[in-house]
């Protein structure tokens, strides 16, 4: 099983070969994530949850991860660390006894 | 270095404890990615690329990764595989000699 | 100068002829706005603020307005009323003397 | 019934009083539309199409319209004109006899 850094190295190589990192400022990388997320959502528009095109979902998810890794890299974030820290934060905002079985936001619990 | 599966296991545990997987259909997970991407972008709104709040960027990126991993997991996708495959596709769409130094889309190259 | 209702009537006719209102539930209409907003943003990606394609911006803005009017119509909202009410709310959240010349959110003023 | 220009004049006044037009470049206005669209979608997340909070939908739709009018104004677009033109374009892409009752994209019809 490869880890994040192996994947990030591949993405970096791809971009360096094309001299693309000049375009990759933080604001546009964040924008790119959002645009790709929109393309992912388009696969579900006017459809039931299971009707999206499987192969296209693959591609859009890959794009989202790519730009997410690039932006995290710009900030020098460690993916495992930031996600683990967020889980810990969420555990405080959503204590099991209050949040169990509820889709409410923490400020409505 | 932890890998994706270790991280996904943590996320799954968090959700299972709260009985939240009942809400996590594919369409809403895709929607959640997009909503979190919007929150990430809000940190950059009316600002220069380097002016976003560092700690908040961390949190929003963590949320995006979390929902992305959950959706990939729903489909049974291997993250490294789908990103590597997408890089290979993009290498064909954006050959180095044409794409180098250009921010144009492949259909405008 | 035509008003909203004239425009909405045209949009409704277009959709009725195609028997499309069956797909236009509120959640998917909201999703459609977001997807079109993503397409609008793609026109600005990796670019300066004035470099987006003029004709394409026109089309994407038109799509956003179309779905926004359809969703407002589903709820029976009067556009002028809801925007005017929101301006009044914002006037309280952003008093001139505090907000003048500042891009901060109301909770940071 | 007020028209677009009356509404736009109100929005412009609100912004001018706060000296906010300095922040309103085209790229950030497009970004703002997308962020507000994300907030609108959050009202539907993990929910059925009719379960979104009515009053909050009002506010988010108002925000989307506000930024859409401001961006259209920056470009000097007439709303009725650009939407009418887009309807004409769509009528060619989606001829009634092919598109009737179908949620497919024009390139899949």
mmCIF file of C-alpha atoms in Angstrom, chain A residues 12-74:
data_model
loop_
_atom_site.group_PDB
_atom_site.id
_atom_site.type_symbol
_atom_site.label_atom_id
_atom_site.label_comp_id
_atom_site.label_asym_id
_atom_site.label_seq_id
_atom_site.Cartn_x
_atom_site.Cartn_y
_atom_site.Cartn_z
ATOM 1 C CA UNK A 12 4.427 16.760 -8.430
ATOM 2 C CA UNK A 13 6.441 15.077 -11.202
ATOM 3 C CA UNK A 14 3.520 15.384 -13.600
ATOM 4 C CA UNK A 15 3.194 19.096 -12.897
ATOM 5 C CA UNK A 16 6.906 19.841 -12.905
ATOM 6 C CA UNK A 17 7.334 18.241 -16.327
ATOM 7 C CA UNK A 18 4.673 20.667 -17.617
ATOM 8 C CA UNK A 19 6.006 23.665 -15.672
ATOM 9 C CA UNK A 20 2.565 24.099 -14.148
ATOM 10 C CA UNK A 21 3.457 24.923 -10.569
ATOM 11 C CA UNK A 22 3.663 28.608 -11.590
ATOM 12 C CA UNK A 23 -0.161 28.582 -11.820
ATOM 13 C CA UNK A 24 -0.687 26.733 -8.562
ATOM 14 C CA UNK A 25 -1.161 29.516 -6.046
ATOM 15 C CA UNK A 26 -3.211 28.581 -2.992
ATOM 16 C CA UNK A 27 -6.333 30.502 -3.991
ATOM 17 C CA UNK A 28 -6.571 28.912 -7.429
ATOM 18 C CA UNK A 29 -5.856 25.448 -6.038
ATOM 19 C CA UNK A 30 -8.757 25.894 -3.614
ATOM 20 C CA UNK A 31 -10.865 27.082 -6.539
ATOM 21 C CA UNK A 32 -9.826 24.020 -8.561
ATOM 22 C CA UNK A 33 -11.011 21.690 -5.783
ATOM 23 C CA UNK A 34 -14.381 23.418 -5.808
ATOM 24 C CA UNK A 35 -14.695 23.250 -9.607
ATOM 25 C CA UNK A 36 -13.879 19.539 -9.640
ATOM 26 C CA UNK A 37 -16.379 18.999 -6.831
ATOM 27 C CA UNK A 38 -18.978 20.683 -9.041
ATOM 28 C CA UNK A 39 -18.131 18.277 -11.869
ATOM 29 C CA UNK A 40 -18.488 15.361 -9.477
ATOM 30 C CA UNK A 41 -21.906 16.634 -8.403
ATOM 31 C CA UNK A 42 -23.031 17.014 -11.978
ATOM 32 C CA UNK A 43 -22.801 13.218 -12.297
ATOM 33 C CA UNK A 44 -25.594 12.968 -9.699
ATOM 34 C CA UNK A 45 -27.813 15.826 -10.937
ATOM 35 C CA UNK A 46 -31.487 14.897 -11.519
ATOM 36 C CA UNK A 47 -30.553 11.325 -10.526
ATOM 37 C CA UNK A 48 -30.918 8.869 -7.716
ATOM 38 C CA UNK A 49 -27.891 8.374 -5.466
ATOM 39 C CA UNK A 50 -26.821 5.178 -7.259
ATOM 40 C CA UNK A 51 -27.211 6.333 -10.837
ATOM 41 C CA UNK A 52 -23.987 8.278 -11.338
ATOM 42 C CA UNK A 53 -21.569 7.011 -13.989
ATOM 43 C CA UNK A 54 -19.051 4.825 -12.139
ATOM 44 C CA UNK A 55 -16.040 5.565 -14.368
ATOM 45 C CA UNK A 56 -16.665 9.300 -14.368
ATOM 46 C CA UNK A 57 -16.976 9.367 -10.569
ATOM 47 C CA UNK A 58 -13.538 7.761 -10.458
ATOM 48 C CA UNK A 59 -12.064 10.527 -12.596
ATOM 49 C CA UNK A 60 -13.652 13.374 -10.683
ATOM 50 C CA UNK A 61 -12.671 11.954 -7.301
ATOM 51 C CA UNK A 62 -9.113 11.564 -8.581
ATOM 52 C CA UNK A 63 -9.092 15.239 -9.630
ATOM 53 C CA UNK A 64 -10.368 16.370 -6.244
ATOM 54 C CA UNK A 65 -7.714 14.354 -4.432
ATOM 55 C CA UNK A 66 -5.004 15.651 -6.748
ATOM 56 C CA UNK A 67 -5.756 19.311 -6.077
ATOM 57 C CA UNK A 68 -6.322 18.632 -2.384
ATOM 58 C CA UNK A 69 -2.888 17.024 -2.083
ATOM 59 C CA UNK A 70 -1.286 19.876 -4.016
ATOM 60 C CA UNK A 71 -2.876 22.492 -1.766
ATOM 61 C CA UNK A 72 -2.013 20.573 1.410
ATOM 62 C CA UNK A 73 1.543 20.336 0.094
ATOM 63 C CA UNK A 74 1.709 24.122 -0.509
#
